[in-house]
Amino acid sequence: MTGNADTAVPTAEVQSLELNSEAKNLAQNITPWDVEGAVVDGKAQPIDYNMLIEKFGTRKIDAAILERFEKVTGHKPHMLLRRGVFFSHRDLAGILDRHEQGKPFYLYTGRGPSRDHMHIGHMLPFMFCKWLQDVFDVPLVIQLTDDEKFLFKPKLTLDEVYANSAKAVQELAAMGFRPEKTFIFSNMDYMGGAFYRNILSISRSITFNQAKATFGFDNSSAIGRIHFPSIQAAPAFCSSFPEIFGTRKDIPCLIPCAIDQDPYFRLTRDVAQPLKHKKPSLIHSQFLPALQGITSKMSSSIDSTAVFMNDTPAQIKNKINKYAFSGGQTSLEEHRQFGGNPDVDVAYQYLTYFLEDDEEVAQLADGYRKGEISTGEMKARCIKVLQEFIGEIQERAKSVSDQLLADLQNPSFPRRFASLDKK
């Protein structure tokens, strides 16, 4: 059931795509550059996040840690925490301990600017970081890995990735990040000084065998790719930012990121203590599904899989109605009789990421399962929520000044926090 009305059309075939005979069974593959669910008997499967927890050796975010989060911060956990979008962590308890003790930490996240505008999936860690920053009142550093995109996307030029970084700063500024608490930097601009010294120390501490085992590099991999993990690791060390943290090395960070980025920081945690820095803590998110279904993530490379931050209201409506995979039945009559499956319905899944009201989200799922809410109605609600979310950021982006952009990217802008005086 696609479309805005209750007219039934056949369910999209992409969810149960029959693959060629050579790919009837494939293991799940999650790396910083590729996200592919398993294939069983020729059918693509959803990402198995429990398997990732086991494989990567992380810990599930359970009710106990959410309860402690609320007790320590005095804030109800963010909807992305409550709903399990951020589902896994490394040493989140240690960050809560530091906050409880009044000891400093900072937030670190990033963006690889592969095109001129982010899609809504890219917004999730930034939405979450903004909330965490407000709750904890801590500094945030945002790394724009334009160098990585140049190295890993052969069709992109240096000028293109650098221009994409500039556009990302404008969209981030429109989300409400302020220079008093936030430093956004392009690797191509910030390389040097204390940051580069840490990169060198890290790169000497990680062997090619370690990098090969972690990332799958081989003899044909460009040396820039092999070296890049040390660049993404460096912002996890507070001494990379002497303008904010001075000469201190004892301030850890919390890194909200998608689970595919964890391999970078497993290596970072391995080398942190030998280099006399604190290990970073991490909190991992699931992937926002592609429009075509929950077996793959939204991608900047394929326009028809994604909703972008520069899409017009009409484009958003068209993409959801035309491409968003439906969990409904093949006819409206059958849907009313048997109900739909919100767990695979992309429009509903997007609402769990962007609709704040827990009660409405629950009612939508229940009504869909009972057949009381049609696919057309579910899509219409999703369209409205996404149009409002994207429209608000687009409107705020119009008033972002050149001075604000410069201040956010100025390492010397005053960012002093009282907690930094505490050990």
XYZ file of C-alpha atoms in Angstrom:
423
model
C 0.000 0.000 0.000
C 1.725 3.116 -1.207
C 0.410 6.560 -1.983
C -1.388 9.158 0.028
C -4.869 7.775 -0.336
C -6.186 4.416 0.833
C -5.917 2.961 -2.659
C -3.997 -0.302 -2.493
C -1.028 -1.074 -4.700
C 1.355 -4.051 -4.542
C 3.933 -4.044 -1.784
C 7.416 -3.101 -2.973
C 9.521 -6.060 -3.915
C 12.806 -4.656 -2.641
C 12.244 -5.964 0.910
C 12.356 -9.566 -0.296
C 14.647 -9.044 -3.238
C 15.666 -12.280 -4.925
C 19.413 -12.162 -5.455
C 21.453 -14.003 -8.051
C 22.428 -17.593 -7.429
C 25.926 -16.620 -6.326
C 24.568 -14.511 -3.458
C 21.852 -16.692 -1.927
C 23.501 -16.606 1.501
C 25.766 -13.811 2.686
C 26.866 -12.802 6.160
C 26.024 -9.394 7.586
C 28.754 -6.870 6.738
C 29.061 -3.692 8.806
C 32.125 -1.464 8.315
C 32.657 2.317 8.323
C 32.190 2.233 4.531
C 29.697 -0.564 3.891
C 26.483 -1.509 5.671
C 24.826 -4.665 4.390
C 22.414 -6.944 6.188
C 22.708 -10.698 5.855
C 21.197 -12.587 2.927
C 19.378 -15.829 3.741
C 17.979 -17.999 0.968
C 18.292 -15.091 -1.422
C 16.371 -12.617 0.750
C 17.889 -9.535 2.362
C 17.562 -9.469 6.148
C 17.305 -6.546 8.602
C 20.471 -5.487 10.422
C 20.977 -7.734 13.461
C 22.027 -5.261 16.157
C 22.286 -7.877 18.882
C 24.815 -9.687 16.724
C 26.797 -6.435 16.411
C 26.855 -6.013 20.192
C 28.288 -9.500 20.489
C 30.730 -9.109 17.586
C 32.040 -5.683 18.598
C 32.067 -6.448 22.323
C 29.897 -3.483 23.328
C 27.163 -3.359 25.973
C 23.442 -3.022 25.453
C 21.766 0.116 26.791
C 19.287 -1.434 29.185
C 16.623 -0.168 31.568
C 19.111 0.040 34.435
C 21.450 2.463 32.698
C 18.528 4.571 31.459
C 17.253 4.764 35.031
C 20.684 5.824 36.226
C 20.934 8.402 33.442
C 17.699 9.998 34.579
C 18.753 9.918 38.234
C 22.164 11.469 37.574
C 21.040 14.153 35.099
C 17.535 14.904 36.340
C 16.303 14.571 32.752
C 14.056 11.994 31.144
C 16.184 10.163 28.541
C 15.974 11.520 25.002
C 13.437 9.822 22.734
C 16.287 8.227 20.757
C 17.457 6.601 23.984
C 13.979 5.634 25.179
C 13.175 3.952 21.860
C 16.444 2.075 21.526
C 17.775 4.010 18.527
C 20.896 4.574 20.605
C 21.170 0.982 21.735
C 24.766 0.176 22.631
C 27.652 1.759 24.519
C 31.190 1.554 25.776
C 31.656 2.826 29.329
C 28.698 5.205 29.438
C 28.605 4.520 33.173
C 32.036 6.144 33.514
C 30.742 9.361 31.949
C 27.762 9.378 34.315
C 30.176 8.888 37.204
C 32.194 11.927 36.136
C 29.089 14.074 35.793
C 27.911 12.984 39.220
C 31.308 13.917 40.654
C 31.426 17.277 38.858
C 34.400 16.199 36.753
C 34.754 17.409 33.168
C 34.254 15.548 29.913
C 33.367 16.612 26.398
C 31.386 15.370 23.429
C 32.910 14.405 20.085
C 31.124 13.462 16.883
C 31.665 14.004 13.185
C 30.411 14.088 9.649
C 31.924 12.836 6.411
C 30.763 15.427 3.841
C 30.244 13.295 0.751
C 27.718 15.717 -0.788
C 26.524 19.269 -0.333
C 23.570 18.513 1.964
C 23.035 16.000 4.730
C 20.141 13.579 4.722
C 17.869 13.038 7.711
C 19.865 10.022 8.878
C 22.938 12.226 9.287
C 20.967 14.476 11.608
C 20.452 11.833 14.312
C 23.829 12.099 16.114
C 23.648 15.885 15.924
C 20.115 16.000 17.318
C 21.288 13.772 20.135
C 24.525 15.711 20.704
C 22.632 18.993 20.971
C 20.424 17.477 23.656
C 23.377 15.932 25.510
C 25.257 19.217 25.354
C 22.314 21.045 26.908
C 21.798 18.381 29.581
C 25.453 18.094 30.631
C 26.605 21.654 29.755
C 29.828 20.436 28.147
C 31.932 21.342 25.107
C 31.343 19.595 21.800
C 33.855 19.111 18.987
C 32.618 18.157 15.517
C 35.134 16.769 13.050
C 34.385 17.207 9.339
C 36.301 14.413 7.632
C 36.608 15.974 4.194
C 39.979 14.253 3.833
C 38.392 10.850 4.399
C 35.761 11.432 1.731
C 38.462 12.436 -0.744
C 40.407 9.255 0.055
C 37.477 6.844 0.012
C 35.305 8.400 -2.735
C 37.463 8.439 -5.883
C 34.998 10.531 -7.873
C 35.147 13.454 -5.425
C 37.706 16.232 -5.800
C 39.418 18.111 -2.983
C 37.482 21.252 -3.874
C 34.170 19.368 -3.748
C 34.696 17.790 -0.335
C 35.910 21.094 1.099
C 32.833 22.901 -0.247
C 30.639 20.152 1.222
C 32.239 20.772 4.626
C 31.310 24.444 4.461
C 27.708 23.561 3.695
C 27.629 21.117 6.605
C 28.684 23.885 9.000
C 25.741 25.994 7.899
C 23.266 23.159 8.476
C 24.804 22.436 11.869
C 24.589 26.085 12.853
C 20.900 25.998 11.921
C 20.409 23.195 14.468
C 21.267 25.631 17.234
C 24.904 24.854 18.024
C 26.616 27.876 19.540
C 30.336 28.741 19.410
C 30.505 29.174 23.184
C 30.108 25.403 23.515
C 30.914 24.043 20.051
C 33.991 23.830 17.843
C 33.481 22.568 14.278
C 36.563 21.896 12.200
C 37.517 20.650 8.780
C 40.465 18.270 8.869
C 41.847 20.049 5.825
C 41.915 23.319 7.792
C 42.795 22.195 11.305
C 45.635 19.815 10.503
C 48.746 20.861 12.410
C 49.841 21.820 15.910
C 48.683 19.684 18.848
C 46.104 17.893 16.697
C 48.754 16.660 14.267
C 51.129 15.740 17.078
C 48.467 13.427 18.473
C 47.843 11.987 15.008
C 51.540 11.150 14.764
C 51.598 9.530 18.205
C 48.527 7.460 17.381
C 49.779 6.443 13.942
C 53.030 5.141 15.454
C 51.034 3.115 18.006
C 48.832 1.248 15.497
C 50.446 -1.379 13.281
C 49.385 -2.219 9.751
C 48.358 -5.675 10.969
C 46.014 -4.096 13.520
C 44.524 -1.772 10.907
C 44.181 -4.637 8.416
C 42.453 -6.856 10.960
C 40.097 -4.057 12.035
C 39.216 -2.506 8.674
C 40.036 -5.159 6.091
C 42.766 -3.188 4.341
C 44.928 -5.104 1.867
C 47.955 -4.525 -0.325
C 45.885 -2.551 -2.828
C 44.600 -0.062 -0.220
C 45.837 3.503 -0.656
C 48.217 4.539 2.114
C 45.989 7.519 2.895
C 43.156 5.165 3.782
C 45.409 3.069 5.989
C 46.590 6.185 7.843
C 43.145 7.770 8.219
C 42.069 5.925 11.414
C 44.714 7.853 13.346
C 43.113 11.107 12.154
C 39.621 10.125 13.275
C 41.055 8.935 16.598
C 42.871 12.171 17.475
C 39.823 14.292 18.489
C 39.119 11.690 21.191
C 42.209 13.050 23.013
C 41.513 16.358 24.746
C 45.050 17.631 24.145
C 44.169 17.913 20.439
C 42.291 21.087 21.450
C 44.654 23.182 23.608
C 42.502 26.292 23.086
C 39.716 24.535 25.013
C 41.500 22.145 27.374
C 44.957 23.668 27.746
C 47.671 21.095 28.374
C 45.444 18.589 30.135
C 45.354 14.960 29.015
C 42.951 13.633 31.647
C 39.581 14.719 30.218
C 37.691 11.930 28.420
C 35.058 12.314 25.773
C 31.726 10.699 24.972
C 31.283 9.888 21.278
C 27.724 9.515 19.938
C 27.980 7.779 16.559
C 26.466 5.086 14.398
C 27.624 1.566 15.251
C 29.622 1.279 12.003
C 32.112 3.840 13.360
C 32.978 1.740 16.413
C 36.052 0.056 14.853
C 37.866 3.407 14.774
C 37.392 3.881 18.461
C 38.177 0.335 19.504
C 41.674 1.066 18.237
C 41.603 4.487 19.909
C 40.743 2.926 23.257
C 43.595 0.424 22.804
C 46.221 3.154 22.405
C 44.765 5.802 24.750
C 46.321 4.735 28.035
C 49.804 3.994 26.618
C 49.688 7.549 25.238
C 48.614 8.835 28.679
C 45.095 9.848 27.661
C 41.705 8.732 28.910
C 39.834 6.124 26.920
C 36.855 7.585 25.045
C 33.357 6.385 25.882
C 30.888 5.679 23.099
C 27.162 5.503 22.575
C 26.046 3.839 19.349
C 22.982 4.381 17.202
C 21.180 2.155 14.784
C 21.004 3.170 11.120
C 18.091 5.112 9.706
C 16.595 2.758 7.104
C 16.634 3.544 3.419
C 13.278 4.434 1.938
C 13.208 1.018 0.284
C 13.234 -0.896 3.569
C 14.919 -1.825 6.815
C 17.483 -4.143 5.222
C 19.743 -1.218 4.256
C 20.620 2.222 5.553
C 19.864 5.582 4.006
C 22.665 6.612 1.637
C 23.826 9.928 0.213
C 24.992 8.116 -2.894
C 21.506 7.101 -4.034
C 18.955 9.913 -4.130
C 15.947 7.601 -4.181
C 16.938 6.002 -0.849
C 17.138 9.244 1.115
C 15.353 12.390 2.232
C 17.774 15.317 2.161
C 17.872 18.482 4.208
C 17.429 20.627 1.090
C 14.398 18.698 -0.193
C 11.269 20.769 -0.760
C 7.946 19.838 0.857
C 6.806 18.474 -2.500
C 9.943 16.349 -2.875
C 9.534 14.952 0.650
C 5.916 14.052 -0.082
C 6.800 12.422 -3.379
C 9.679 10.379 -1.930
C 7.646 9.021 0.975
C 4.616 8.228 -1.173
C 6.606 6.723 -4.045
C 9.530 4.960 -2.368
C 8.833 4.340 1.335
C 8.411 0.596 1.850
C 5.009 -0.360 3.250
C 4.275 -2.856 5.982
C 0.651 -2.953 4.909
C -1.286 -5.615 3.036
C -1.689 -5.747 -0.743
C -5.194 -4.296 -0.630
C -7.044 -1.941 1.659
C -9.645 -4.609 2.352
C -6.969 -7.070 3.485
C -5.271 -4.357 5.519
C -8.480 -3.625 7.398
C -8.929 -7.343 8.023
C -5.375 -8.450 8.867
C -3.585 -5.222 9.790
C -0.058 -4.154 8.920
C 3.433 -4.549 10.334
C 4.903 -1.266 11.645
C 8.224 -2.993 12.351
C 9.009 -3.025 8.615
C 6.950 0.003 7.566
C 9.432 2.753 6.701
C 7.038 5.662 7.263
C 6.330 4.407 10.783
C 10.005 3.758 11.436
C 10.840 7.362 10.509
C 8.195 8.560 12.952
C 9.951 6.678 15.758
C 13.048 8.765 15.009
C 11.443 12.181 14.552
C 8.077 12.282 16.372
C 8.560 13.272 20.018
C 5.171 12.155 21.396
C 5.587 8.621 22.824
C 1.847 8.138 23.167
C 1.139 9.020 19.545
C 3.950 6.743 18.327
C 2.446 3.863 20.316
C -1.071 4.617 19.053
C 0.133 4.678 15.447
C 1.773 1.270 15.819
C -1.264 -0.225 17.526
C -3.690 1.235 14.999
C -1.592 0.001 12.089
C -1.407 -3.537 13.464
C -5.185 -3.564 13.887
C -5.767 -2.201 10.389
C -7.411 0.942 11.758
C -4.659 3.134 10.295
C -3.903 2.683 6.614
C -0.572 2.996 4.858
C -1.750 6.221 3.260
C -2.564 7.699 6.659
C 0.761 6.541 8.111
C 2.641 8.086 5.210
C 0.696 11.319 5.515
C 1.717 11.645 9.177
C 5.327 10.892 8.316
C 5.328 13.455 5.509
C 3.999 16.158 7.819
C 6.576 15.433 10.540
C 9.505 15.415 8.105
C 8.299 18.530 6.302
C 8.135 20.376 9.627
C 11.538 19.118 10.811
C 13.349 19.918 7.576
C 11.433 23.149 7.008
C 12.383 24.535 10.429
C 16.083 23.904 9.837
C 15.911 25.331 6.327
C 14.269 28.474 7.701
C 16.853 28.880 10.467
C 19.674 28.327 7.972
C 18.592 31.480 6.140
C 19.491 33.604 9.173
C 22.869 31.978 9.882
C 25.424 34.749 9.634
C 28.946 34.588 8.274
C 30.141 35.648 11.715
C 28.436 32.704 13.391
C 30.008 30.327 10.885
C 33.412 31.853 11.515
C 33.010 31.689 15.301
C 31.974 28.031 15.248
C 35.149 27.220 13.297
C 37.495 29.465 15.264
C 39.619 27.331 17.634
C 40.432 30.415 19.709
C 36.838 31.457 20.335
C 36.343 31.594 24.151
C 34.921 28.266 25.291
C 35.796 28.173 28.973
C 33.829 25.848 31.249
C 33.926 25.988 35.034
C 34.081 22.182 35.259
C 37.398 22.153 33.405
C 39.060 23.529 36.527
C 38.184 20.336 38.374
C 40.326 17.219 38.254
